[in-house]
mmCIF file of C-alpha atoms in Angstrom:
data_model
loop_
_atom_site.group_PDB
_atom_site.id
_atom_site.type_symbol
_atom_site.label_atom_id
_atom_site.label_comp_id
_atom_site.label_asym_id
_atom_site.label_seq_id
_atom_site.Cartn_x
_atom_site.Cartn_y
_atom_site.Cartn_z
ATOM 1 C CA MET A 1 0.041 -0.008 0.062
ATOM 2 C CA SER A 2 1.546 3.227 -1.074
ATOM 3 C CA LEU A 3 1.689 6.283 1.170
ATOM 4 C CA SER A 4 -0.077 9.385 -0.052
ATOM 5 C CA ASP A 5 2.048 12.549 -0.451
ATOM 6 C CA GLN A 6 0.555 13.895 2.739
ATOM 7 C CA GLU A 7 1.848 10.834 4.790
ATOM 8 C CA VAL A 8 5.190 10.885 3.200
ATOM 9 C CA GLN A 9 5.617 14.635 4.185
ATOM 10 C CA LYS A 10 4.323 13.757 7.628
ATOM 11 C CA GLN A 11 7.145 11.058 8.196
ATOM 12 C CA ILE A 12 9.875 13.282 6.601
ATOM 13 C CA ALA A 13 8.885 15.974 9.236
ATOM 14 C CA GLN A 14 8.956 13.647 12.029
ATOM 15 C CA MET A 15 12.474 12.448 10.848
ATOM 16 C CA VAL A 16 13.694 15.899 10.460
ATOM 17 C CA ALA A 17 12.347 16.778 14.151
ATOM 18 C CA PHE A 18 14.025 13.609 15.448
ATOM 19 C CA ILE A 19 17.267 14.458 13.858
ATOM 20 C CA GLN A 20 17.249 18.138 14.952
ATOM 21 C CA GLN A 21 16.161 16.915 18.711
ATOM 22 C CA ASP A 22 19.195 14.363 18.538
ATOM 23 C CA ALA A 23 21.441 17.058 17.136
ATOM 24 C CA LYS A 24 20.214 19.464 19.935
ATOM 25 C CA GLU A 25 20.795 16.981 22.661
ATOM 26 C CA LYS A 26 24.261 16.001 21.368
ATOM 27 C CA ALA A 27 25.129 19.631 21.016
ATOM 28 C CA ASN A 28 24.017 20.332 24.596
ATOM 29 C CA GLU A 29 25.990 17.386 25.865
ATOM 30 C CA ILE A 30 29.045 18.813 23.907
ATOM 31 C CA THR A 31 28.526 21.968 25.655
ATOM 32 C CA GLN A 32 28.130 20.848 29.013
ATOM 33 C CA LYS A 33 31.124 18.651 28.729
ATOM 34 C CA ALA A 34 33.331 21.513 27.295
ATOM 35 C CA ILE A 35 31.848 23.722 30.291
ATOM 36 C CA ALA A 36 32.766 20.949 32.678
ATOM 37 C CA ASP A 37 36.220 20.511 31.066
ATOM 38 C CA TYR A 38 37.090 24.422 31.164
ATOM 39 C CA ASN A 39 35.984 24.369 34.748
ATOM 40 C CA LEU A 40 38.289 21.549 35.734
ATOM 41 C CA GLU A 41 41.068 23.075 33.745
ATOM 42 C CA LYS A 42 40.551 26.478 35.250
ATOM 43 C CA ASN A 43 40.425 25.077 38.798
ATOM 44 C CA ARG A 44 43.666 23.187 38.125
ATOM 45 C CA MET A 45 45.141 26.271 36.847
ATOM 46 C CA ILE A 46 44.002 28.231 39.662
ATOM 47 C CA ASN A 47 45.369 25.454 42.047
ATOM 48 C CA VAL A 48 48.740 25.572 40.310
ATOM 49 C CA ALA A 49 48.872 29.295 40.477
ATOM 50 C CA LYS A 50 47.709 29.324 44.162
ATOM 51 C CA THR A 51 50.450 26.659 44.784
ATOM 52 C CA LYS A 52 53.167 28.555 43.142
ATOM 53 C CA LEU A 53 52.156 31.858 44.986
ATOM 54 C CA ASP A 54 51.921 29.945 48.251
ATOM 55 C CA ALA A 55 55.674 28.660 47.618
ATOM 56 C CA GLU A 56 56.663 32.103 46.660
ATOM 57 C CA LYS A 57 55.062 33.629 49.624
ATOM 58 C CA GLU A 58 56.686 30.908 51.966
ATOM 59 C CA LYS A 59 59.971 31.577 50.423
ATOM 60 C CA LYS A 60 59.579 35.160 50.840
ATOM 61 C CA LEU A 61 58.508 34.812 54.255
ATOM 62 C CA LYS A 62 61.430 32.725 55.082
ATOM 63 C CA GLN A 63 64.003 35.164 53.538
ATOM 64 C CA ILE A 64 62.407 37.856 55.634
ATOM 65 C CA GLU A 65 62.743 35.882 58.880
ATOM 66 C CA LEU A 66 66.386 35.029 58.013
ATOM 67 C CA GLN A 67 67.234 38.533 57.342
ATOM 68 C CA ARG A 68 65.380 39.606 60.570
ATOM 69 C CA LYS A 69 67.559 37.132 62.366
ATOM 70 C CA ILE A 70 70.814 38.153 60.544
ATOM 71 C CA HIS A 71 69.848 41.850 61.720
ATOM 72 C CA ILE A 72 69.126 41.045 65.169
ATOM 73 C CA SER A 73 72.286 38.708 65.483
ATOM 74 C CA THR A 74 74.497 41.736 63.866
ATOM 75 C CA GLN A 75 72.983 44.168 66.217
ATOM 76 C CA ILE A 76 73.692 41.927 69.202
ATOM 77 C CA ASN A 77 77.115 41.328 68.166
ATOM 78 C CA GLN A 78 77.740 45.169 67.593
ATOM 79 C CA GLN A 79 76.467 45.965 71.146
ATOM 80 C CA ARG A 80 78.603 43.162 72.589
ATOM 81 C CA LEU A 81 81.743 44.587 70.893
ATOM 82 C CA LYS A 82 80.733 47.974 72.183
ATOM 83 C CA VAL A 83 80.434 46.669 75.729
ATOM 84 C CA LEU A 84 83.606 44.763 75.418
ATOM 85 C CA LYS A 85 85.606 47.811 74.053
ATOM 86 C CA HIS A 86 84.136 50.047 76.830
ATOM 87 C CA ARG A 87 85.279 47.203 79.384
ATOM 88 C CA GLU A 88 88.738 47.136 77.951
ATOM 89 C CA GLU A 89 88.834 50.926 77.983
ATOM 90 C CA HIS A 90 87.761 50.847 81.583
ATOM 91 C CA ILE A 91 90.254 48.344 82.417
ATOM 92 C CA ALA A 92 93.148 50.185 80.689
ATOM 93 C CA ALA A 93 92.230 53.225 82.381
ATOM 94 C CA VAL A 94 92.237 51.556 85.951
ATOM 95 C CA ILE A 95 95.671 49.892 85.120
ATOM 96 C CA GLU A 96 97.128 53.235 84.197
ATOM 97 C CA GLU A 97 95.808 54.912 87.183
ATOM 98 C CA ALA A 98 97.266 52.053 89.339
ATOM 99 C CA ARG A 99 100.573 52.650 87.358
ATOM 100 C CA VAL A 100 100.572 56.642 88.049
ATOM 101 C CA ARG A 101 99.697 56.044 91.950
ATOM 102 C CA LEU A 102 102.289 53.434 92.519
ATOM 103 C CA THR A 103 104.963 55.379 90.644
ATOM 104 C CA LYS A 104 103.819 58.339 92.899
ATOM 105 C CA ILE A 105 103.888 56.369 95.956
ATOM 106 C CA ALA A 106 107.103 54.996 95.332
ATOM 107 C CA SER A 107 108.688 58.335 94.518
ATOM 108 C CA GLN A 108 107.437 59.988 97.681
ATOM 109 C CA ASP A 109 108.448 57.253 100.081
ATOM 110 C CA ALA A 110 112.370 56.862 100.110
ATOM 111 C CA ASN A 111 112.222 53.867 102.268
ATOM 112 C CA LEU A 112 109.599 52.037 99.861
ATOM 113 C CA LEU A 113 111.704 53.221 96.838
ATOM 114 C CA SER A 114 114.867 51.732 98.392
ATOM 115 C CA LYS A 115 113.037 48.384 98.872
ATOM 116 C CA ILE A 116 111.447 48.035 95.800
ATOM 117 C CA MET A 117 114.906 48.962 93.971
ATOM 118 C CA ARG A 118 116.703 46.191 96.008
ATOM 119 C CA GLY A 119 114.110 43.548 95.186
ATOM 120 C CA LEU A 120 113.940 44.511 91.415
ATOM 121 C CA VAL A 121 117.741 44.313 91.267
ATOM 122 C CA THR A 122 117.944 40.884 92.980
ATOM 123 C CA GLN A 123 115.104 39.575 90.481
ATOM 124 C CA CYS A 124 117.371 40.717 87.486
ATOM 125 C CA LEU A 125 120.194 38.892 88.831
ATOM 126 C CA TYR A 126 118.208 35.847 89.354
ATOM 127 C CA GLN A 127 116.869 36.008 85.780
ATOM 128 C CA LEU A 128 120.223 36.491 84.240
ATOM 129 C CA LEU A 129 122.589 34.320 86.199
ATOM 130 C CA GLU A 130 125.592 36.012 84.454
ATOM 131 C CA ASN A 131 129.083 36.568 85.892
ATOM 132 C CA ASP A 132 129.201 40.239 84.754
ATOM 133 C CA VAL A 133 126.279 42.408 84.694
ATOM 134 C CA GLU A 134 125.506 46.173 83.692
ATOM 135 C CA LEU A 135 122.474 47.779 85.400
ATOM 136 C CA LYS A 136 120.727 50.816 83.848
ATOM 137 C CA CYS A 137 118.176 53.017 85.863
ATOM 138 C CA ARG A 138 116.756 56.517 85.872
ATOM 139 C CA ARG A 139 119.697 59.149 85.779
ATOM 140 C CA HIS A 140 118.246 60.401 89.512
ATOM 141 C CA ASP A 141 118.211 56.834 90.912
ATOM 142 C CA VAL A 142 121.983 56.049 90.336
ATOM 143 C CA ASN A 143 122.899 56.885 93.758
ATOM 144 C CA LEU A 144 119.814 55.033 95.196
ATOM 145 C CA LEU A 145 120.954 52.097 93.081
ATOM 146 C CA LYS A 146 124.394 52.224 94.514
ATOM 147 C CA GLN A 147 123.057 52.175 97.780
ATOM 148 C CA VAL A 148 121.080 49.065 97.403
ATOM 149 C CA LEU A 149 123.183 47.226 95.276
ATOM 150 C CA PRO A 150 125.751 45.512 97.837
ATOM 151 C CA GLU A 151 122.734 44.247 99.688
ATOM 152 C CA ALA A 152 120.857 42.894 96.532
ATOM 153 C CA VAL A 153 124.237 41.236 95.446
ATOM 154 C CA GLU A 154 124.820 39.508 98.834
ATOM 155 C CA LYS A 155 121.446 38.107 98.684
ATOM 156 C CA TYR A 156 122.037 36.758 95.278
ATOM 157 C CA LYS A 157 125.378 35.224 96.126
ATOM 158 C CA GLN A 158 123.776 33.388 99.247
ATOM 159 C CA ALA A 159 121.005 32.006 97.273
ATOM 160 C CA THR A 160 122.925 30.857 94.207
ATOM 161 C CA LYS A 161 126.463 30.270 95.495
ATOM 162 C CA ARG A 162 127.543 32.096 92.484
ATOM 163 C CA GLN A 163 129.839 35.141 92.050
ATOM 164 C CA VAL A 164 128.759 38.331 89.994
ATOM 165 C CA ASN A 165 130.232 41.612 89.204
ATOM 166 C CA VAL A 166 127.726 44.474 88.716
ATOM 167 C CA THR A 167 128.276 47.930 87.312
ATOM 168 C CA ILE A 168 125.877 50.713 86.824
ATOM 169 C CA SER A 169 125.758 52.524 83.602
ATOM 170 C CA GLN A 170 126.703 56.126 83.685
ATOM 171 C CA SER A 171 125.775 56.931 80.013
ATOM 172 C CA GLU A 172 122.498 55.279 79.539
ATOM 173 C CA PHE A 173 119.401 55.584 81.496
ATOM 174 C CA LEU A 174 115.887 54.756 81.921
ATOM 175 C CA PRO A 175 113.161 57.401 81.109
ATOM 176 C CA ASP A 176 112.159 59.339 84.071
ATOM 177 C CA ASP A 177 108.797 57.846 84.459
ATOM 178 C CA GLN A 178 110.395 54.239 84.571
ATOM 179 C CA ILE A 179 110.987 53.128 88.180
ATOM 180 C CA GLY A 180 113.220 50.245 88.295
ATOM 181 C CA VAL A 181 116.137 48.683 86.435
ATOM 182 C CA GLU A 182 117.262 47.234 83.334
ATOM 183 C CA ALA A 183 120.164 44.649 83.404
ATOM 184 C CA VAL A 184 122.169 43.315 80.542
ATOM 185 C CA GLU A 185 124.800 40.816 80.285
ATOM 186 C CA ALA A 186 127.836 42.962 80.174
ATOM 187 C CA ARG A 187 130.058 41.290 77.959
ATOM 188 C CA GLY A 188 128.107 40.388 74.723
ATOM 189 C CA LYS A 189 125.005 42.551 75.801
ATOM 190 C CA ARG A 190 122.896 40.006 74.100
ATOM 191 C CA ILE A 191 120.738 38.859 77.088
ATOM 192 C CA ARG A 192 118.518 41.694 78.587
ATOM 193 C CA VAL A 193 116.095 41.991 81.499
ATOM 194 C CA VAL A 194 113.862 44.784 82.061
ATOM 195 C CA ASN A 195 112.419 44.719 85.703
ATOM 196 C CA THR A 196 110.417 48.206 86.181
ATOM 197 C CA LEU A 197 107.408 49.030 87.946
ATOM 198 C CA ASP A 198 105.663 49.171 84.509
ATOM 199 C CA SER A 199 106.710 45.866 83.498
ATOM 200 C CA ARG A 200 105.973 44.134 86.669
ATOM 201 C CA LEU A 201 102.402 45.714 86.263
ATOM 202 C CA ALA A 202 102.109 44.698 82.717
ATOM 203 C CA THR A 203 103.176 41.151 83.889
ATOM 204 C CA VAL A 204 100.449 41.295 86.557
ATOM 205 C CA ARG A 205 98.129 42.688 83.924
ATOM 206 C CA ASP A 206 98.713 39.790 81.413
ATOM 207 C CA THR A 207 98.692 36.912 84.044
ATOM 208 C CA LYS A 208 95.808 38.126 86.223
ATOM 209 C CA MET A 209 93.463 39.622 83.545
ATOM 210 C CA PRO A 210 90.499 37.022 84.067
ATOM 211 C CA GLU A 211 90.682 37.928 87.922
ATOM 212 C CA ILE A 212 90.999 41.644 87.218
ATOM 213 C CA ARG A 213 87.777 41.486 84.866
ATOM 214 C CA GLN A 214 85.719 39.658 87.720
ATOM 215 C CA LYS A 215 86.818 42.290 90.169
ATOM 216 C CA LEU A 216 85.689 44.950 87.824
ATOM 217 C CA PHE A 217 82.561 43.304 86.364
ATOM 218 C CA PRO A 218 81.505 40.701 89.008
ATOM 219 C CA LYS A 219 78.254 39.681 87.095
ATOM 220 C CA SER A 220 80.381 38.714 84.010
ATOM 221 C CA LYS A 221 82.129 35.370 83.322
ATOM 222 C CA PRO A 222 85.844 35.191 82.957
ATOM 223 C CA GLN A 223 87.395 35.941 79.539
ATOM 224 C CA HIS A 224 90.306 34.191 78.386
#
């Protein structure tokens, strides 16, 4: 049975409508998938960018923290060096004051000065242990040295059982601010011993510096 033209047109219209509907649905599916893929890619890119930004932020924060610690450490070290410098300057001033006072006291007390000179001479002889010794002192201490020399020599002889010939230089002298003597092996003049109040004070300063620091700065730890 053949279809009429009207029925054929109706079926064609139905087929066209079906194809259009199917195409519309397919297009909608493609659109939805494209939107979903886009959103996924967008989120992925956002997460990647966020992770990168977070990493850069963390890196910068660590750099800032490191710089802050370095700055604080530098400031602390600078302050510590300033404190140490002021302490050393104070110690030097105290030692210099002690030197001035000691020199003044010894210069004003003739008996004390004689005792000091006698002890310094004897120590020089002990250190040299030479048969011929030349002594040098301040120009105005020459007579005093002549007075104390015999007793110092006798003490040395009794202690060492050695003989010694001691002369006093009449041409070379110690500076006026140097109380004490300088002894030299008279023949070759290669061995020299300086024994003045300044040298003795320097020895005390060098060997007793930890104790000196503790006395002046009781709350600080000894520095070696």
